[in-house]
mmCIF file of C-alpha atoms and ligand atoms in Angstrom:
data_model
loop_
_atom_site.group_PDB
_atom_site.id
_atom_site.type_symbol
_atom_site.label_atom_id
_atom_site.label_comp_id
_atom_site.label_asym_id
_atom_site.label_seq_id
_atom_site.Cartn_x
_atom_site.Cartn_y
_atom_site.Cartn_z
ATOM 1 C CA MET A 339 127.069 25.046 -18.080
ATOM 2 C CA ARG A 340 126.088 22.905 -15.141
ATOM 3 C CA TYR A 341 122.535 21.602 -15.068
ATOM 4 C CA GLY A 342 120.750 20.180 -12.044
ATOM 5 C CA LEU A 343 118.592 17.244 -13.178
ATOM 6 C CA ILE A 344 115.566 16.198 -11.160
ATOM 7 C CA SER A 345 112.692 13.793 -11.819
ATOM 8 C CA ASP A 346 109.815 11.929 -10.198
ATOM 9 C CA ILE A 347 109.157 14.319 -7.340
ATOM 10 C CA HIS A 348 105.674 12.904 -6.819
ATOM 11 C CA GLY A 349 104.291 15.566 -4.512
ATOM 12 C CA ASN A 350 107.061 15.067 -1.943
ATOM 13 C CA LEU A 351 107.713 18.632 -0.796
ATOM 14 C CA GLU A 352 110.356 17.811 1.823
ATOM 15 C CA ALA A 353 112.490 15.915 -0.689
ATOM 16 C CA LEU A 354 112.079 18.621 -3.351
ATOM 17 C CA GLU A 355 112.934 21.516 -1.003
ATOM 18 C CA THR A 356 116.031 19.671 0.211
ATOM 19 C CA VAL A 357 117.285 18.954 -3.311
ATOM 20 C CA LEU A 358 116.529 22.470 -4.617
ATOM 21 C CA ALA A 359 118.395 24.042 -1.704
ATOM 22 C CA GLU A 360 121.428 21.884 -2.448
ATOM 23 C CA LEU A 361 121.292 22.645 -6.190
ATOM 24 C CA HIS A 362 121.329 26.341 -5.305
ATOM 25 C CA ASN A 363 124.318 25.765 -2.986
ATOM 26 C CA LEU A 364 126.068 24.029 -5.864
ATOM 27 C CA GLU A 365 125.311 27.085 -8.029
ATOM 28 C CA VAL A 366 124.024 25.158 -11.033
ATOM 29 C CA ASP A 367 123.188 27.318 -14.045
ATOM 30 C CA ALA A 368 119.739 25.800 -14.605
ATOM 31 C CA ILE A 369 117.461 23.054 -13.327
ATOM 32 C CA LEU A 370 115.715 20.603 -15.665
ATOM 33 C CA CYS A 371 112.836 18.423 -14.457
ATOM 34 C CA LEU A 372 112.032 15.175 -16.264
ATOM 35 C CA GLY A 373 108.434 14.894 -15.075
ATOM 36 C CA ASP A 374 106.113 13.258 -12.546
ATOM 37 C CA VAL A 375 105.972 16.340 -10.362
ATOM 38 C CA VAL A 376 102.746 14.992 -8.822
ATOM 39 C CA GLY A 377 101.112 11.661 -7.945
ATOM 40 C CA TYR A 378 101.658 9.551 -4.759
ATOM 41 C CA GLY A 379 102.671 12.433 -2.473
ATOM 42 C CA PRO A 380 100.660 14.828 -0.285
ATOM 43 C CA ASN A 381 101.846 18.219 -1.686
ATOM 44 C CA PRO A 382 101.189 18.285 -5.440
ATOM 45 C CA ASP A 383 100.360 22.008 -5.696
ATOM 46 C CA GLU A 384 103.361 23.075 -3.627
ATOM 47 C CA CYS A 385 105.675 20.938 -5.767
ATOM 48 C CA VAL A 386 104.213 22.309 -9.008
ATOM 49 C CA LYS A 387 104.777 25.845 -7.729
ATOM 50 C CA LEU A 388 108.404 25.166 -6.805
ATOM 51 C CA VAL A 389 109.161 23.453 -10.107
ATOM 52 C CA GLN A 390 107.506 26.316 -11.964
ATOM 53 C CA ALA A 391 109.644 28.814 -10.075
ATOM 54 C CA HIS A 392 112.973 26.980 -10.193
ATOM 55 C CA ALA A 393 113.111 24.710 -13.249
ATOM 56 C CA ALA A 394 113.892 26.125 -16.683
ATOM 57 C CA ILE A 395 112.199 23.125 -18.292
ATOM 58 C CA CYS A 396 109.755 20.513 -17.044
ATOM 59 C CA LEU A 397 108.620 17.477 -19.053
ATOM 60 C CA MET A 398 105.324 15.597 -18.916
ATOM 61 C CA GLY A 399 105.287 12.433 -16.793
ATOM 62 C CA ASN A 400 102.680 9.686 -16.745
ATOM 63 C CA HIS A 401 101.357 10.732 -13.323
ATOM 64 C CA ASP A 402 101.186 14.385 -14.371
ATOM 65 C CA GLU A 403 99.185 13.384 -17.428
ATOM 66 C CA ALA A 404 96.936 10.967 -15.532
ATOM 67 C CA SER A 405 96.131 13.455 -12.775
ATOM 68 C CA LEU A 406 94.619 15.760 -15.415
ATOM 69 C CA GLY A 407 91.855 13.211 -15.776
ATOM 70 C CA ASP A 408 92.026 12.348 -19.435
ATOM 71 C CA THR A 409 93.951 9.061 -19.225
ATOM 72 C CA ASP A 410 92.813 5.466 -18.919
ATOM 73 C CA LEU A 411 93.804 4.564 -15.359
ATOM 74 C CA SER A 412 93.612 0.803 -15.928
ATOM 75 C CA PHE A 413 97.377 0.757 -16.613
ATOM 76 C CA PHE A 414 98.048 1.834 -13.032
ATOM 77 C CA ASN A 415 98.043 -0.472 -10.037
ATOM 78 C CA TYR A 416 95.500 0.060 -7.281
ATOM 79 C CA VAL A 417 97.707 2.198 -5.040
ATOM 80 C CA ALA A 418 98.873 4.424 -7.897
ATOM 81 C CA ARG A 419 95.282 4.823 -9.087
ATOM 82 C CA GLU A 420 94.062 5.850 -5.631
ATOM 83 C CA ALA A 421 96.839 8.428 -5.449
ATOM 84 C CA ILE A 422 96.192 9.767 -8.959
ATOM 85 C CA GLU A 423 92.498 10.223 -8.181
ATOM 86 C CA TRP A 424 93.358 11.979 -4.915
ATOM 87 C CA THR A 425 95.840 14.207 -6.765
ATOM 88 C CA GLY A 426 93.320 15.055 -9.493
ATOM 89 C CA GLU A 427 90.813 16.130 -6.854
ATOM 90 C CA HIS A 428 93.331 18.245 -4.916
ATOM 91 C CA LEU A 429 95.267 20.007 -7.688
ATOM 92 C CA ASN A 430 94.217 23.621 -8.177
ATOM 93 C CA PRO A 431 93.379 24.947 -11.667
ATOM 94 C CA ASP A 432 96.691 26.843 -12.003
ATOM 95 C CA SER A 433 98.662 23.657 -11.345
ATOM 96 C CA LYS A 434 96.550 21.752 -13.856
ATOM 97 C CA ASN A 435 97.128 24.405 -16.487
ATOM 98 C CA PHE A 436 100.878 24.201 -15.896
ATOM 99 C CA LEU A 437 100.871 20.392 -16.138
ATOM 100 C CA ARG A 438 98.647 20.348 -19.216
ATOM 101 C CA ALA A 439 101.165 22.433 -21.176
ATOM 102 C CA LEU A 440 104.233 20.273 -20.425
ATOM 103 C CA PRO A 441 106.202 18.939 -23.414
ATOM 104 C CA TYR A 442 107.170 15.267 -23.764
ATOM 105 C CA THR A 443 110.773 15.805 -24.832
ATOM 106 C CA TYR A 444 113.447 18.458 -24.710
ATOM 107 C CA GLU A 445 116.812 18.604 -26.416
ATOM 108 C CA PHE A 446 119.805 20.869 -26.595
ATOM 109 C CA GLU A 447 123.378 20.488 -27.832
ATOM 110 C CA ASN A 448 124.070 16.768 -27.750
ATOM 111 C CA TYR A 449 121.498 15.806 -25.127
ATOM 112 C CA LEU A 450 117.938 14.506 -25.134
ATOM 113 C CA PHE A 451 115.559 14.473 -22.172
ATOM 114 C CA VAL A 452 112.351 12.427 -21.886
ATOM 115 C CA HIS A 453 110.340 11.082 -18.951
ATOM 116 C CA ALA A 454 110.111 7.388 -19.874
ATOM 117 C CA SER A 455 111.704 6.238 -23.155
ATOM 118 C CA PRO A 456 113.051 8.000 -26.260
ATOM 119 C CA ASN A 457 111.457 5.561 -28.728
ATOM 120 C CA GLU A 458 107.892 6.310 -27.592
ATOM 121 C CA PRO A 459 107.879 9.491 -25.487
ATOM 122 C CA HIS A 460 104.058 9.519 -25.317
ATOM 123 C CA GLU A 461 103.855 5.906 -24.157
ATOM 124 C CA TRP A 462 105.144 5.082 -20.732
ATOM 125 C CA ASN A 463 107.520 2.193 -21.359
ATOM 126 C CA TYR A 464 109.992 1.002 -18.772
ATOM 127 C CA ILE A 465 113.495 0.210 -19.988
ATOM 128 C CA THR A 466 114.167 -3.060 -18.201
ATOM 129 C CA SER A 467 116.385 -5.120 -20.504
ATOM 130 C CA TRP A 468 119.365 -4.862 -22.850
ATOM 131 C CA GLU A 469 116.890 -5.160 -25.743
ATOM 132 C CA GLY A 470 114.926 -2.246 -24.350
ATOM 133 C CA ALA A 471 118.122 -0.259 -23.918
ATOM 134 C CA GLU A 472 119.130 -1.017 -27.534
ATOM 135 C CA GLN A 473 115.687 0.090 -28.766
ATOM 136 C CA SER A 474 116.193 3.323 -26.901
ATOM 137 C CA PHE A 475 119.661 3.882 -28.370
ATOM 138 C CA GLN A 476 118.207 3.356 -31.859
ATOM 139 C CA ALA A 477 115.644 6.067 -31.187
ATOM 140 C CA PHE A 478 117.966 8.989 -30.395
ATOM 141 C CA HIS A 479 121.004 10.449 -32.113
ATOM 142 C CA GLN A 480 122.393 12.624 -29.339
ATOM 143 C CA GLN A 481 125.328 11.505 -27.207
ATOM 144 C CA ALA A 482 123.226 11.098 -24.084
ATOM 145 C CA CYS A 483 119.561 10.592 -23.314
ATOM 146 C CA PHE A 484 118.334 11.287 -19.784
ATOM 147 C CA VAL A 485 115.197 9.570 -18.432
ATOM 148 C CA GLY A 486 113.341 9.097 -15.151
ATOM 149 C CA HIS A 487 110.170 6.984 -14.693
ATOM 150 C CA SER A 488 111.571 3.787 -13.095
ATOM 151 C CA HIS A 489 112.822 5.614 -9.964
ATOM 152 C CA SER A 490 116.101 3.624 -10.120
ATOM 153 C CA PRO A 491 119.285 5.436 -11.151
ATOM 154 C CA LEU A 492 121.143 3.628 -13.932
ATOM 155 C CA VAL A 493 123.700 4.442 -16.619
ATOM 156 C CA VAL A 494 124.120 2.304 -19.739
ATOM 157 C CA GLY A 495 126.993 3.150 -22.065
ATOM 158 C CA ARG A 496 127.201 1.971 -25.684
ATOM 159 C CA ASN A 497 130.340 2.076 -27.797
ATOM 160 C CA GLU A 498 130.526 2.641 -31.568
ATOM 161 C CA HIS A 499 130.312 -1.138 -32.178
ATOM 162 C CA GLY A 500 127.061 -1.439 -30.250
ATOM 163 C CA ALA A 501 128.506 -3.087 -27.133
ATOM 164 C CA MET A 502 126.705 -1.956 -23.983
ATOM 165 C CA GLN A 503 127.834 -1.849 -20.390
ATOM 166 C CA LEU A 504 126.535 -0.599 -17.064
ATOM 167 C CA HIS A 505 128.431 2.251 -15.413
ATOM 168 C CA GLN A 506 128.250 2.384 -11.663
ATOM 169 C CA ASN A 507 131.050 4.737 -10.703
ATOM 170 C CA TYR A 508 130.231 8.414 -10.736
ATOM 171 C CA PRO A 509 131.109 10.862 -12.122
ATOM 172 C CA ILE A 510 130.733 9.426 -15.623
ATOM 173 C CA LEU A 511 132.953 11.104 -18.174
ATOM 174 C CA PHE A 512 131.390 10.981 -21.656
ATOM 175 C CA GLU A 513 133.863 9.371 -24.051
ATOM 176 C CA ASN A 514 133.940 10.304 -27.717
ATOM 177 C CA ASN A 515 132.198 7.664 -29.864
ATOM 178 C CA HIS A 516 130.283 6.405 -26.834
ATOM 179 C CA ARG A 517 126.646 7.148 -26.141
ATOM 180 C CA TYR A 518 124.761 6.998 -22.894
ATOM 181 C CA LEU A 519 121.293 6.203 -21.607
ATOM 182 C CA ILE A 520 121.002 7.674 -18.135
ATOM 183 C CA ASN A 521 118.242 7.193 -15.600
ATOM 184 C CA ILE A 522 118.606 9.960 -13.032
ATOM 185 C CA GLY A 523 116.451 8.291 -10.356
ATOM 186 C CA SER A 524 113.700 9.870 -8.276
ATOM 187 C CA VAL A 525 113.675 12.853 -5.932
ATOM 188 C CA GLY A 526 110.476 11.974 -4.103
ATOM 189 C CA GLN A 527 110.153 8.193 -4.178
ATOM 190 C CA PRO A 528 113.451 6.329 -4.793
ATOM 191 C CA ARG A 529 113.028 2.589 -5.453
ATOM 192 C CA ASP A 530 116.621 1.366 -5.420
ATOM 193 C CA SER A 531 116.602 0.434 -1.704
ATOM 194 C CA ASN A 532 118.134 3.799 -0.839
ATOM 195 C CA PRO A 533 115.588 6.217 0.636
ATOM 196 C CA ALA A 534 117.745 9.295 -0.061
ATOM 197 C CA ALA A 535 116.491 11.651 -2.787
ATOM 198 C CA ALA A 536 118.280 11.089 -6.108
ATOM 199 C CA TYR A 537 119.238 13.841 -8.553
ATOM 200 C CA GLY A 538 122.092 14.588 -10.925
ATOM 201 C CA ILE A 539 124.447 17.196 -12.306
ATOM 202 C CA LEU A 540 125.228 17.407 -16.015
ATOM 203 C CA ASP A 541 128.335 19.446 -16.745
ATOM 204 C CA THR A 542 128.330 20.180 -20.469
ATOM 205 C CA ALA A 543 131.791 21.800 -20.486
ATOM 206 C CA GLN A 544 133.415 18.820 -18.764
ATOM 207 C CA LYS A 545 131.104 16.376 -20.581
ATOM 208 C CA GLU A 546 130.416 14.710 -17.302
ATOM 209 C CA TYR A 547 127.404 13.447 -15.365
ATOM 210 C CA THR A 548 127.219 12.623 -11.715
ATOM 211 C CA LEU A 549 124.482 11.170 -9.511
ATOM 212 C CA LEU A 550 123.956 12.683 -6.074
ATOM 213 C CA ARG A 551 121.891 11.514 -3.094
ATOM 214 C CA LEU A 552 120.529 13.510 -0.196
ATOM 215 C CA GLY A 553 118.583 12.497 2.894
ATOM 216 C CA TYR A 554 115.505 14.521 3.858
ATOM 217 C CA ASP A 555 112.810 14.498 6.539
ATOM 218 C CA VAL A 556 111.095 11.246 5.480
ATOM 219 C CA ALA A 557 109.083 11.045 8.734
ATOM 220 C CA LYS A 558 107.460 14.413 8.036
ATOM 221 C CA THR A 559 106.374 13.357 4.546
ATOM 222 C CA GLN A 560 105.083 10.021 5.867
ATOM 223 C CA LYS A 561 102.965 11.807 8.467
ATOM 224 C CA LYS A 562 101.409 14.025 5.794
ATOM 225 C CA ILE A 563 100.677 11.043 3.512
ATOM 226 C CA ARG A 564 98.782 9.317 6.323
ATOM 227 C CA ALA A 565 96.973 12.503 7.369
ATOM 228 C CA ALA A 566 95.850 13.055 3.759
ATOM 229 C CA GLY A 567 94.213 9.620 3.699
ATOM 230 C CA LEU A 568 96.496 8.354 0.935
ATOM 231 C CA PRO A 569 97.332 4.590 1.005
ATOM 232 C CA GLY A 570 99.667 3.821 3.934
ATOM 233 C CA PHE A 571 101.984 1.823 1.702
ATOM 234 C CA LEU A 572 103.014 5.097 0.055
ATOM 235 C CA ALA A 573 104.337 6.270 3.426
ATOM 236 C CA ASP A 574 105.984 2.944 4.313
ATOM 237 C CA ARG A 575 107.873 2.644 1.047
ATOM 238 C CA LEU A 576 109.650 6.012 1.441
ATOM 239 C CA ALA A 577 111.604 4.800 4.481
ATOM 240 C CA GLU A 578 112.873 1.760 2.584
ATOM 241 C CA GLY A 579 113.362 3.251 -0.853
ATOM 242 C CA ARG A 580 111.071 0.773 -2.597
HETATM 243 ZN ZN1 ZN B 810 107.331 8.395 -11.415
#
């Protein structure tokens, strides 16, 4: 089976439509979404609808949870908070019901999926160090764990002796006795200095993962962000991938 993996769409309809069209061209068997369908971007309802229609599974992200209104927003910076409040006011009841029911983790075969970190799926930790990566590896038993959340694609491999290394050449072939922590990056707001939408393909027969990038109509999304009255920085950052 070949799975299309998407995450951190953040209400960016142009990026999502572009990636979904390509995943259909590639004839993947199913699409899995790792969360943060909404927040930051101008089309939260439209993105929820598309994910609902096209993804077999969608996980809860911190922005999805926060936009439902029952989270302490003090953990978010000013711009994120503004956007979450805007999203909460604009989401229709059907979208909220969909988001409210999202699970925090999903697993099948030898793979685990979670929005932020496998050790505390309900907290929203960022994995930013080797120690953090090791903590994550301790928390799952599958061969690979896929995450989103940081908006920066990254693959850490760990051999049977506990030695870790970064993998930067795709596709990554899963070696026996090695385990992998894989950040699939963000569809709607990449932050690795590359504005192209990030998404991935997991091929379970080949035991292989690859990261893909695709440009989309950034200018159109930027225009909508400004027209919606969302903070201008959210439009600026899309062109730079930050
Ligand atoms: Zn996010």
